[in-house]
Tab-separated table of C-alpha atoms and ligand atoms in Angstrom:
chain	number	residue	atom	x	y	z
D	29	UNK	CA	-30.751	20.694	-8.085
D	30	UNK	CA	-29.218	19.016	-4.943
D	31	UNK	CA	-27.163	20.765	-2.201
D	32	UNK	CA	-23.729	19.974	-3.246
D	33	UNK	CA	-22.458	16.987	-2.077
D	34	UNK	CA	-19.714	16.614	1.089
D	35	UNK	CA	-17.673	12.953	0.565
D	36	UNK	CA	-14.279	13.678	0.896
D	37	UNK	CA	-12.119	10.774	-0.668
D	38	UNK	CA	-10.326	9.720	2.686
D	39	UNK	CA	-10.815	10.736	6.016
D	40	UNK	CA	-9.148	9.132	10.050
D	41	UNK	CA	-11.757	8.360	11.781
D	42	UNK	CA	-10.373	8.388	15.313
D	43	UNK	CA	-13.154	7.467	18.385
D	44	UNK	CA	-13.070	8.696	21.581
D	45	UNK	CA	-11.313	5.284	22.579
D	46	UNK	CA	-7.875	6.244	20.316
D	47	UNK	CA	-7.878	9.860	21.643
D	48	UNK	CA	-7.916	7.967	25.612
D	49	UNK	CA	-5.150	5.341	24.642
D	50	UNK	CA	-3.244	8.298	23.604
D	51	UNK	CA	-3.657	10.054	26.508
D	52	UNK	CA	-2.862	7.096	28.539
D	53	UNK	CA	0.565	7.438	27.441
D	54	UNK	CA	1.296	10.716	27.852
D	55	UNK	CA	0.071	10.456	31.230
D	56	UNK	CA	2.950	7.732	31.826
D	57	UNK	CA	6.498	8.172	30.888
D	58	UNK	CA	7.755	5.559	28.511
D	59	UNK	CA	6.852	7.117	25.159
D	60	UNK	CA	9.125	4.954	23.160
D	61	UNK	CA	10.367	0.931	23.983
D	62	UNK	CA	7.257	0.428	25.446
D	63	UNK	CA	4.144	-1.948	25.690
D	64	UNK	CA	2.401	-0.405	23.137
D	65	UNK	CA	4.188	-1.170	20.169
D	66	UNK	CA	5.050	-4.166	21.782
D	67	UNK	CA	1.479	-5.231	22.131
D	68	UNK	CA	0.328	-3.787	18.465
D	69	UNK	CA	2.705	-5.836	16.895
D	70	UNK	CA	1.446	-9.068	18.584
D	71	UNK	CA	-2.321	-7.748	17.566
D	72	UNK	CA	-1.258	-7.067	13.742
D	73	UNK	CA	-0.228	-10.922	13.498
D	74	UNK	CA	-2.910	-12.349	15.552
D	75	UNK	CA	-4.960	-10.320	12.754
D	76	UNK	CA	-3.317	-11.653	9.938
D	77	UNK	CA	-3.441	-15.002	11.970
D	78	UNK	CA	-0.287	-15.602	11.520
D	79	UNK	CA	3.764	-14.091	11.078
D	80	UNK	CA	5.853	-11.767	12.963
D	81	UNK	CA	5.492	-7.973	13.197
D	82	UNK	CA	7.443	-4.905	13.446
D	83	UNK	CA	6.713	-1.316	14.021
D	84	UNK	CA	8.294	1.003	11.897
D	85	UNK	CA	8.298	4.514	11.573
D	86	UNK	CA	6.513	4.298	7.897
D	87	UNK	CA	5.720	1.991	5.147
D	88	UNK	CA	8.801	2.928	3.318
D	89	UNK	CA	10.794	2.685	6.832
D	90	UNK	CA	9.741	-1.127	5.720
D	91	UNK	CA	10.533	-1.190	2.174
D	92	UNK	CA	13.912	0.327	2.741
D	93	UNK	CA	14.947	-1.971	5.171
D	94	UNK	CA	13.827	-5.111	3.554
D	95	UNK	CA	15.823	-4.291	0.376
D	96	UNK	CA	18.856	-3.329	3.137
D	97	UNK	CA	18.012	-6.677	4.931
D	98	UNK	CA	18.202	-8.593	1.610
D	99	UNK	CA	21.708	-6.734	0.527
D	100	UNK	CA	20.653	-5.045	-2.594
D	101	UNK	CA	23.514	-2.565	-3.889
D	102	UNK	CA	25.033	-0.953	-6.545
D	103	UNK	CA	25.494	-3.342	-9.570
D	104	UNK	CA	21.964	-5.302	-8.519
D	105	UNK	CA	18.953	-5.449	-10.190
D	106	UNK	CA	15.648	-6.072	-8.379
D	107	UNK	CA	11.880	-6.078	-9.995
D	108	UNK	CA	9.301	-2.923	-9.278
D	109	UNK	CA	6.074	-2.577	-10.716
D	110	UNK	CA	5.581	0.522	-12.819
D	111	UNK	CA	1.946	0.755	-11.128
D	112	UNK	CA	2.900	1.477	-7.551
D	113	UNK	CA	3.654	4.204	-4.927
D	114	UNK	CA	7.167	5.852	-5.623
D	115	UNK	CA	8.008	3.942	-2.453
D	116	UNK	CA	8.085	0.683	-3.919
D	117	UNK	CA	10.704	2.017	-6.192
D	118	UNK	CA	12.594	4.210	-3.992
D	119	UNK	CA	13.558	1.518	-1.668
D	120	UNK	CA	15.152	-0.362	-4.474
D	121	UNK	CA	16.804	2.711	-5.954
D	122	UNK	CA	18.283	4.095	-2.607
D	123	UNK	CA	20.882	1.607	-2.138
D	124	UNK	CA	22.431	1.693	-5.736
D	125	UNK	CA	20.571	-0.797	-7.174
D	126	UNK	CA	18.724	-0.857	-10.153
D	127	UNK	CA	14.493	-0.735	-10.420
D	128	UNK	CA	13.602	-2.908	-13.339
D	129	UNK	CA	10.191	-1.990	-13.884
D	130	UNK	CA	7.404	-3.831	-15.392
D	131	UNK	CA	3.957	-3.225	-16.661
D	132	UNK	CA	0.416	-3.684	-14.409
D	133	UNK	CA	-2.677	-6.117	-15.657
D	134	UNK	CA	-5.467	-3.697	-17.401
D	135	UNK	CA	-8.092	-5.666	-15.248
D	136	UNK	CA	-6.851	-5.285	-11.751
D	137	UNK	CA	-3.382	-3.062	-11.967
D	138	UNK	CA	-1.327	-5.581	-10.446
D	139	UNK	CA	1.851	-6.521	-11.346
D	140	UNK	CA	1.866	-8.702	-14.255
D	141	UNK	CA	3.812	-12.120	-13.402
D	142	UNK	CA	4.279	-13.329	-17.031
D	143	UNK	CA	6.585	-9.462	-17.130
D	144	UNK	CA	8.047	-10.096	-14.138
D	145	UNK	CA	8.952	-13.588	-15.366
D	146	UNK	CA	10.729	-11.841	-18.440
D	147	UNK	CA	12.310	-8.985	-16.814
D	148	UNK	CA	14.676	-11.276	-14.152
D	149	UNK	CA	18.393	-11.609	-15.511
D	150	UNK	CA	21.135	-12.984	-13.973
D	151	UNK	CA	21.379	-9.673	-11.617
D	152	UNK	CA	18.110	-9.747	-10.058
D	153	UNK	CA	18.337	-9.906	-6.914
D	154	UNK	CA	14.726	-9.734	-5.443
D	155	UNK	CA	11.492	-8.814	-6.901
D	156	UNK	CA	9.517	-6.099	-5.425
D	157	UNK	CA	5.318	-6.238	-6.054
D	158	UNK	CA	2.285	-4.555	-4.810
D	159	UNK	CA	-1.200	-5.174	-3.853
D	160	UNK	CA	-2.906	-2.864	-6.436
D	161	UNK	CA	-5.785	-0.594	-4.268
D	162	UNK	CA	-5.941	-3.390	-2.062
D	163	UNK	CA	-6.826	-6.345	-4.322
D	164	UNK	CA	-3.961	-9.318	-3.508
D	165	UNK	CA	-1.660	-10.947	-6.235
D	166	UNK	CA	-1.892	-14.583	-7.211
D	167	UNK	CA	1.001	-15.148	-5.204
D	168	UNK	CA	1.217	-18.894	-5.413
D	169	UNK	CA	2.305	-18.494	-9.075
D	170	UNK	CA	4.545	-15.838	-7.674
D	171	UNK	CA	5.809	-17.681	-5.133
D	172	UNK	CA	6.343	-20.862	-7.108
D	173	UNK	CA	8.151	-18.778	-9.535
D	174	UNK	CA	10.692	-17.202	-7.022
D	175	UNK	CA	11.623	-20.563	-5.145
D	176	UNK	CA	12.343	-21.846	-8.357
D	177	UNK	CA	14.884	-18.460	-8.769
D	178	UNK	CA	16.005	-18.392	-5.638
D	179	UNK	CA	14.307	-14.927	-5.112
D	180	UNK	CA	13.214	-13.409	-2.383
D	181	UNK	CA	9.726	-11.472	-2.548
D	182	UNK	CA	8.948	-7.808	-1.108
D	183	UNK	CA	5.132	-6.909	-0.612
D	184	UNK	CA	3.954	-3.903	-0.843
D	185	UNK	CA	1.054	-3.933	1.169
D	186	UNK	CA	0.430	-0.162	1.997
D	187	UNK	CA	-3.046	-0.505	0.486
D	188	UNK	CA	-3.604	-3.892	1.705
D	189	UNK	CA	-4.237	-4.066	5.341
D	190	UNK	CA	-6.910	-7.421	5.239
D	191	UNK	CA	-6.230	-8.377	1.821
D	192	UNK	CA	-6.124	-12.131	1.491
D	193	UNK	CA	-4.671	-14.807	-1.225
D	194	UNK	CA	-6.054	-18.316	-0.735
D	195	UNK	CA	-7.339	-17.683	2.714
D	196	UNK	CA	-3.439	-15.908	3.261
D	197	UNK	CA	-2.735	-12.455	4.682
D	198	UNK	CA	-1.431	-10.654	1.834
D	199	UNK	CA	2.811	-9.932	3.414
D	200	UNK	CA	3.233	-13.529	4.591
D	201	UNK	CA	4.302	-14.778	1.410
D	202	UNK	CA	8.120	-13.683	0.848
D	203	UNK	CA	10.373	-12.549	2.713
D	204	UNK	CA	8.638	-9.500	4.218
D	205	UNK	CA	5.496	-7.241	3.870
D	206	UNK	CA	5.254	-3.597	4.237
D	207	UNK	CA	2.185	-1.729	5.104
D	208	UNK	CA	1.399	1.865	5.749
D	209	UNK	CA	-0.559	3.799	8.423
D	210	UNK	CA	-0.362	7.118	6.560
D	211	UNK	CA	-3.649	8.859	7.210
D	212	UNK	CA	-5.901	7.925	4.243
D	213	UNK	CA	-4.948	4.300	4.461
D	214	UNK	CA	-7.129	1.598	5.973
D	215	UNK	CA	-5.860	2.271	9.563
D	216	UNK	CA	-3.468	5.356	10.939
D	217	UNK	CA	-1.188	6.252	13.147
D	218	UNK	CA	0.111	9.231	11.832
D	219	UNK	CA	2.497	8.327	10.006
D	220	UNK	CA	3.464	5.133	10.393
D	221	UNK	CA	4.027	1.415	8.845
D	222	UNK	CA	4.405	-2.274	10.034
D	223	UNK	CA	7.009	-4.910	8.918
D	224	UNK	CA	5.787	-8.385	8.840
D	225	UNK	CA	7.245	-11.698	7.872
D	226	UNK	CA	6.568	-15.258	8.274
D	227	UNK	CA	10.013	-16.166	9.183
D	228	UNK	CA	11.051	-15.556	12.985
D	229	UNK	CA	14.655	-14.797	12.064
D	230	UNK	CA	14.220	-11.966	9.241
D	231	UNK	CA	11.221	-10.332	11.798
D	232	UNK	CA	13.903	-10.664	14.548
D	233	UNK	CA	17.643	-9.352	12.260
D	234	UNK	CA	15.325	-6.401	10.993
D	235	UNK	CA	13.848	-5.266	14.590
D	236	UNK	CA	17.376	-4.240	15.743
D	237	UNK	CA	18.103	-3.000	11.888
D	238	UNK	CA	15.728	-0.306	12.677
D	239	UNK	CA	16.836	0.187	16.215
D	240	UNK	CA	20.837	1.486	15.350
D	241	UNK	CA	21.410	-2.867	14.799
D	242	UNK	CA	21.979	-2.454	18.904
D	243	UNK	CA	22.673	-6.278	20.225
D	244	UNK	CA	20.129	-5.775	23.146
D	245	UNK	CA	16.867	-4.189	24.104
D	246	UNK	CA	16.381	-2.363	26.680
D	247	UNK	CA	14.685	-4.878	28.305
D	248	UNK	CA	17.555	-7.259	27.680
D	249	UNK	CA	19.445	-4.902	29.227
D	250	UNK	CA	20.862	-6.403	32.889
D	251	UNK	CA	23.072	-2.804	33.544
D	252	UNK	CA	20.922	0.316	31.860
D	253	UNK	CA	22.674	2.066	29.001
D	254	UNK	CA	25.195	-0.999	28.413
D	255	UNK	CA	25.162	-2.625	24.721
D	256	UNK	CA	27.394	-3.417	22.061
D	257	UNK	CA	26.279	-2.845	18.246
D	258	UNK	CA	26.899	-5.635	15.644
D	259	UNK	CA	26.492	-3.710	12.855
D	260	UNK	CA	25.111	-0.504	10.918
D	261	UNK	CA	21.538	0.077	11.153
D	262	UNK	CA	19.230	2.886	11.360
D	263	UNK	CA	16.303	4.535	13.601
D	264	UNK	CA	12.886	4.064	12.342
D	265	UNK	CA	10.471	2.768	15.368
D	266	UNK	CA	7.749	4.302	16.320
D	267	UNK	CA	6.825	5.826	18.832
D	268	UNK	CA	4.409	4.255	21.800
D	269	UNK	CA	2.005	7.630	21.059
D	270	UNK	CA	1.507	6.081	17.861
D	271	UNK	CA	1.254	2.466	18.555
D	272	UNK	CA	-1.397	3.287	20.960
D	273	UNK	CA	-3.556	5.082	18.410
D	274	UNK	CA	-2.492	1.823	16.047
D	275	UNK	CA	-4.184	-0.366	18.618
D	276	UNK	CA	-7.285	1.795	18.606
D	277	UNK	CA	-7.632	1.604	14.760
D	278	UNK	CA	-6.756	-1.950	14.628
D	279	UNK	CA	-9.346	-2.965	16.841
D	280	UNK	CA	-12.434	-1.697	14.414
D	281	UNK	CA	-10.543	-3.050	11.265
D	282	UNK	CA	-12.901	-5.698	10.686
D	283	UNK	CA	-15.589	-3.270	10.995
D	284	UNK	CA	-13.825	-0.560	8.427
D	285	UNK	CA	-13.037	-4.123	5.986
D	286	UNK	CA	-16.714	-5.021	6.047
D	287	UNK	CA	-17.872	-1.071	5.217
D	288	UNK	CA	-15.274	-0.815	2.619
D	289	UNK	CA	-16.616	-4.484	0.913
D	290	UNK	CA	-20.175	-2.694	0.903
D	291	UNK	CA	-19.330	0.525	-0.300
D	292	UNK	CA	-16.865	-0.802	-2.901
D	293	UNK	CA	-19.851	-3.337	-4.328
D	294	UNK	CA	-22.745	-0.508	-3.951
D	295	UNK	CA	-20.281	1.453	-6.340
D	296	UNK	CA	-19.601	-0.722	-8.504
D	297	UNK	CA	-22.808	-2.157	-9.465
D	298	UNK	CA	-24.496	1.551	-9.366
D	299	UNK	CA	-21.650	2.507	-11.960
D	300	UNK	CA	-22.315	-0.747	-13.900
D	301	UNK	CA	-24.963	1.477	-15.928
D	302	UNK	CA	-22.825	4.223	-17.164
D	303	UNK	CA	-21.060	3.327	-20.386
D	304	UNK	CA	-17.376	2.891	-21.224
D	305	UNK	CA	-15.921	2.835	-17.715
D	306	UNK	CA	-14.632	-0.342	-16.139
D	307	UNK	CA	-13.661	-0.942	-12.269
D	308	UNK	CA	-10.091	-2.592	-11.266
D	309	UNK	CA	-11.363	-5.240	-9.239
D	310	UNK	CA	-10.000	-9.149	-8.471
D	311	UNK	CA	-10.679	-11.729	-10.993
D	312	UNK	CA	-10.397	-14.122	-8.802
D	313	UNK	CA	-12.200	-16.004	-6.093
D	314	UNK	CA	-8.838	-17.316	-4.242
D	315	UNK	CA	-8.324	-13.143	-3.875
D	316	UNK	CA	-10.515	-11.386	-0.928
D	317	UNK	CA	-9.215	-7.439	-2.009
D	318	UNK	CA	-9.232	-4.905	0.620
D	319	UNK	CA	-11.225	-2.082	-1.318
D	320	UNK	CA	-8.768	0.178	-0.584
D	321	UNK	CA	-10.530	2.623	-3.300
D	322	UNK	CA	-12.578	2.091	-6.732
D	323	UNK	CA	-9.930	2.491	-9.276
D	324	UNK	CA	-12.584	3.306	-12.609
D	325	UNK	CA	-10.757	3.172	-16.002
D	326	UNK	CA	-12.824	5.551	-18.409
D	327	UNK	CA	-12.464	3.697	-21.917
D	328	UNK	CA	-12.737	5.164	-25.309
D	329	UNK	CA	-13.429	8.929	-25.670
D	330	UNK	CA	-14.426	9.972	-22.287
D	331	UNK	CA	-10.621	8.961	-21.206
D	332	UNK	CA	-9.300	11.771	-23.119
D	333	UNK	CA	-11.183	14.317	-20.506
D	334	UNK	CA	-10.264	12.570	-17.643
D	335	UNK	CA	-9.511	15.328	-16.086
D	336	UNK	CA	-13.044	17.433	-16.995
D	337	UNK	CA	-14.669	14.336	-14.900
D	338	UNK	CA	-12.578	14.885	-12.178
D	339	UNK	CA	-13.573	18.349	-11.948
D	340	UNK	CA	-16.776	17.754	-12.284
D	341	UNK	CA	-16.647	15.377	-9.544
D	342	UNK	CA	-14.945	17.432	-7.081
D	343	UNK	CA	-17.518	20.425	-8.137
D	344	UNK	CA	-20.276	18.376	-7.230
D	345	UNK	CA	-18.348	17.760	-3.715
D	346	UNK	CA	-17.050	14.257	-4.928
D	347	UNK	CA	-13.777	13.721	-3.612
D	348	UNK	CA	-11.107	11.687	-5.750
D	349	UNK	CA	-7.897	11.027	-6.173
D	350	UNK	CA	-5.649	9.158	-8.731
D	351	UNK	CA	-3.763	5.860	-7.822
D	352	UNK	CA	-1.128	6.811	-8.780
D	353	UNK	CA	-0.815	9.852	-11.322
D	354	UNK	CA	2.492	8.421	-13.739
D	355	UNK	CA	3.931	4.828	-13.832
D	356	UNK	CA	6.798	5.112	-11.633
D	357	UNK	CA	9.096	5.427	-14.636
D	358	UNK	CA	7.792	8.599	-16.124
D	359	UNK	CA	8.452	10.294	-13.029
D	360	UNK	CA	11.231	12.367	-13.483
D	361	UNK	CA	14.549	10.967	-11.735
D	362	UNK	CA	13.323	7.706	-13.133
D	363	UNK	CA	13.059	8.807	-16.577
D	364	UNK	CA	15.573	10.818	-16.597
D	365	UNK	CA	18.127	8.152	-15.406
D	366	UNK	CA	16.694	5.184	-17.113
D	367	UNK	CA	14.819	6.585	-20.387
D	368	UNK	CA	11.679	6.151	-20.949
D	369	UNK	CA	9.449	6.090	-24.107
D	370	UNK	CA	5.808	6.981	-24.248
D	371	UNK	CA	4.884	3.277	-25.236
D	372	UNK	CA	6.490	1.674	-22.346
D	373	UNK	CA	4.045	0.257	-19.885
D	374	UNK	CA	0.595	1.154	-21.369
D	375	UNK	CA	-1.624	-0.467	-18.882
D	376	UNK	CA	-0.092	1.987	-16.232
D	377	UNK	CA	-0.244	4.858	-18.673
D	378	UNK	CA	-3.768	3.853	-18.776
D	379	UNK	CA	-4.688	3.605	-15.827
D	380	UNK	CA	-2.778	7.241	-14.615
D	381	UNK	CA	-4.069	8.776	-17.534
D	382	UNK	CA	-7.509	7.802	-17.688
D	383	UNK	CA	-8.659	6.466	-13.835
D	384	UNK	CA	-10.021	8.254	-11.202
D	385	UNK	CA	-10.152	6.848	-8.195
D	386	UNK	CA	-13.226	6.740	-5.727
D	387	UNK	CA	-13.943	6.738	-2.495
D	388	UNK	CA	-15.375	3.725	-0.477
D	389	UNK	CA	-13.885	4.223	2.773
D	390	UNK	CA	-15.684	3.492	6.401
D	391	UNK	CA	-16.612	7.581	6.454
D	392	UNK	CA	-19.044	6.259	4.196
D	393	UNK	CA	-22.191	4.854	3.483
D	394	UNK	CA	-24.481	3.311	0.881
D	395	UNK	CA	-26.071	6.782	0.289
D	396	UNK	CA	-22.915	8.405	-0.550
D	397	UNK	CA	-22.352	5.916	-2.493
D	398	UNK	CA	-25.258	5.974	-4.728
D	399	UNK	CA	-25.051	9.475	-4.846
D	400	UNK	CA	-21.173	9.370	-6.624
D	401	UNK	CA	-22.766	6.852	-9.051
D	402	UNK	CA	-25.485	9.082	-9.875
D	403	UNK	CA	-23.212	12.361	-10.045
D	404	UNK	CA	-20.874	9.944	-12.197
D	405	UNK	CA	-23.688	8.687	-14.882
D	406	UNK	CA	-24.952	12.570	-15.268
D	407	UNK	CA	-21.524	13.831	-15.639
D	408	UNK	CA	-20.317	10.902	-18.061
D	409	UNK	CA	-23.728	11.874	-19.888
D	410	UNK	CA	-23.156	15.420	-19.909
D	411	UNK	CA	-19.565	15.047	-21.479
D	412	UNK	CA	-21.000	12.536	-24.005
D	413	UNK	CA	-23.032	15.124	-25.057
D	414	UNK	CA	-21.086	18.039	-25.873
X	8	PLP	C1	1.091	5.112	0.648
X	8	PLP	C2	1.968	4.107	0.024
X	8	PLP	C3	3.307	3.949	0.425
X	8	PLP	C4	3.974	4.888	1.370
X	8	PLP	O1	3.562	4.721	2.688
X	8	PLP	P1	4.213	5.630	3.843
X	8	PLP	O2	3.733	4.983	5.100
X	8	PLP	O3	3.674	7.013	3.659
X	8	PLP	O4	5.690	5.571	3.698
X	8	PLP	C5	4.031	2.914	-0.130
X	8	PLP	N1	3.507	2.096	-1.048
X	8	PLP	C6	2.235	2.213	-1.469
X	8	PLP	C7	1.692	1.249	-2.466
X	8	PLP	C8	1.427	3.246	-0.962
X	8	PLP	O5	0.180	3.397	-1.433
């Protein structure tokens, strides 16, 4: 037998060069209002090659804003995908409005657009979505669909840093994109998250939303400490400790992307052999996913032990995780408030029920990677047998 395996399922990698830049500021004084998040905002868009940026103090820092920027309240309705991060929903939820949810695509766990088509009434307001593990949305029929409503669009993007639609960065399509530097996510700061939007004015109203809504910067400022406020806002920058670490990471992103792409294919051709299992992946080729993680669906009766694989896995030294572990809805305040029945959204019950996700981050290599497939064919085998 092999010496148990060590691939954790996510893991920073910060160089020498990150732990310097953060250094560099603490050797300074301005730890906040500074260059820093100044200048990794400007880098963010000149890597989606195009839009405005924001710092924000974390991904749902974003979401909640946007849904603040666009006015949602009590009385509103506004799209979420049952597939997502709580977040998605939360932000929605939070101000008094109400999360309609609807159900993923089996084949990549992204929204499904002919559901969100259904679900809009006369009180939506906006229509939340996700990039599922990093693979985009077709969001020209998205897109199309919402100008024709009048809607605007909020991307989820925490899993989506270098995701592309059509040649697009994946948070340039609606009205804003939100994306999250948590520390198993493509890049880190921390904590962490970046608001981006392809219209000036929005980027612009929600920087000084998440600065108390003050009328002036401090460098705007002509006498220190003088401002007026034009309305309510809140606090969620970031700090120039983390911006510093965010220009670190986003300077190897290409190099993470092109790691991830290898891994992810490695994967899921060495787990094209094992039986009954099938890996969320674009079906597309206007969509250029991020490979945020494998996503593997286990069909038919090795689904029902789910969780015996994941043991297995994480035995053998495999890490995993599940993305995410109930459709938003079956979480408890959600259910609780807005009732839910067991055959509501059965491609996300699927996919929580019967996915485990895997590993393809930059920590890793080819190896690693044919050694999950392997340890995932024996145990699939072993399970099949008794
Ligand atoms: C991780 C995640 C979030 C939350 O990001 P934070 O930066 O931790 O707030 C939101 N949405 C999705 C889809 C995520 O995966």
């Amino acid at each position: 037998m092999n010496d148990k395996l060590s691939i954790p399922f996510g893991r920073p990698l910060i160089g020498d060069e990150d732990r310097r830049a953060v250094l560099q500021v603490l050797r300074g004084h301005i730890l906040t209002h500074g260059a820093n998040c100044a200048a990794f905002e400007r880098e963010f868009a000149a890597m989606m090659r195009g839009g405005y940026c924001i710092t924000t103090s974390s991904c749902m820092a974003a979401l909640h804003l946007s849904a603040l920027h666009i006015g949602l309240g009590p009385g509103d309705e506004a799209i979420v995908p049952a597939m997502t991060h709580v977040a998605t929903a939360h932000a929605v939820e939070i101000t008094g409005a109400k999360p309609v949810f609807v159900d993923c695509e089996p084949t990549t766990g992204n929204p499904d657009i002919a559901a969100i088509e259904a679900a809009v009434t006369d009180r939506t307001k906006a229509i939340f979505v996700v990039h599922f593990a990093g693979i985009p949305l077709n969001m020209t029929r998205l897109v199309k669909f919402a100008k024709k409503r009048d809607l605007p669009i909020v991307e989820d993007c925490a899993l989506a840093v270098g995701a592309r639609w059509d040649g697009q960065h994946v948070g340039l399509f609606g009205h804003t994109g939100c994306f999250s530097f948590y520390p198993v996510k493509h890049i880190t700061t921390g904590e962490g998250g970046m608001l981006a939007s392809q219209h000036a004015d929005v980027a612009g109203e929600m920087a000084r939303f998440r600065a108390f809504n003050v009328d002036r910067t401090h460098a705007e400022r002509s006498i220190p400490g003088v401002y007026d406020v034009a309305g309510p806002g809140l606090n969620y920058r970031m700090s120039e400790l983390q911006a510093a670490l965010g220009r670190g990471q986003l300077a190897k992103i290409q190099e993470f992307l092109d790691q991830r792409a290898a891994n992810f294919q490695k994967l899921k051709s060495g787990l094209g052999k094992v039986k009954g299992v099938r890996v969320l992946d674009a079906t597309s080729q206007r969509a250029e996913s991020a490979h945020y993680c494998a996503v593997v669906v286990l069909e038919g009766d090795l689904g029902e032990r789910r969780d015996e694989v994941v043991l297995r896995l994480n035995e053998r030294g495999v890490g995993t995780s599940v993305y995410y572990p109930h459709p938003v809805p079956r979480l408890h305040h959600y259910r609780e408030k807005y009732g839910y029945k067991p055959e509501d959204f059965p491609n996300a019950a699927e996919i929580s029920d019967r996915s485990v996700s895997l590993p393809v981050g930059p920590h890793l290599d080819g190896d690693d990677m044919a050694a999950i497939a392997t340890a995932f064919a024996d145990i699939a085998a072993e399970l099949d047998g008794g």
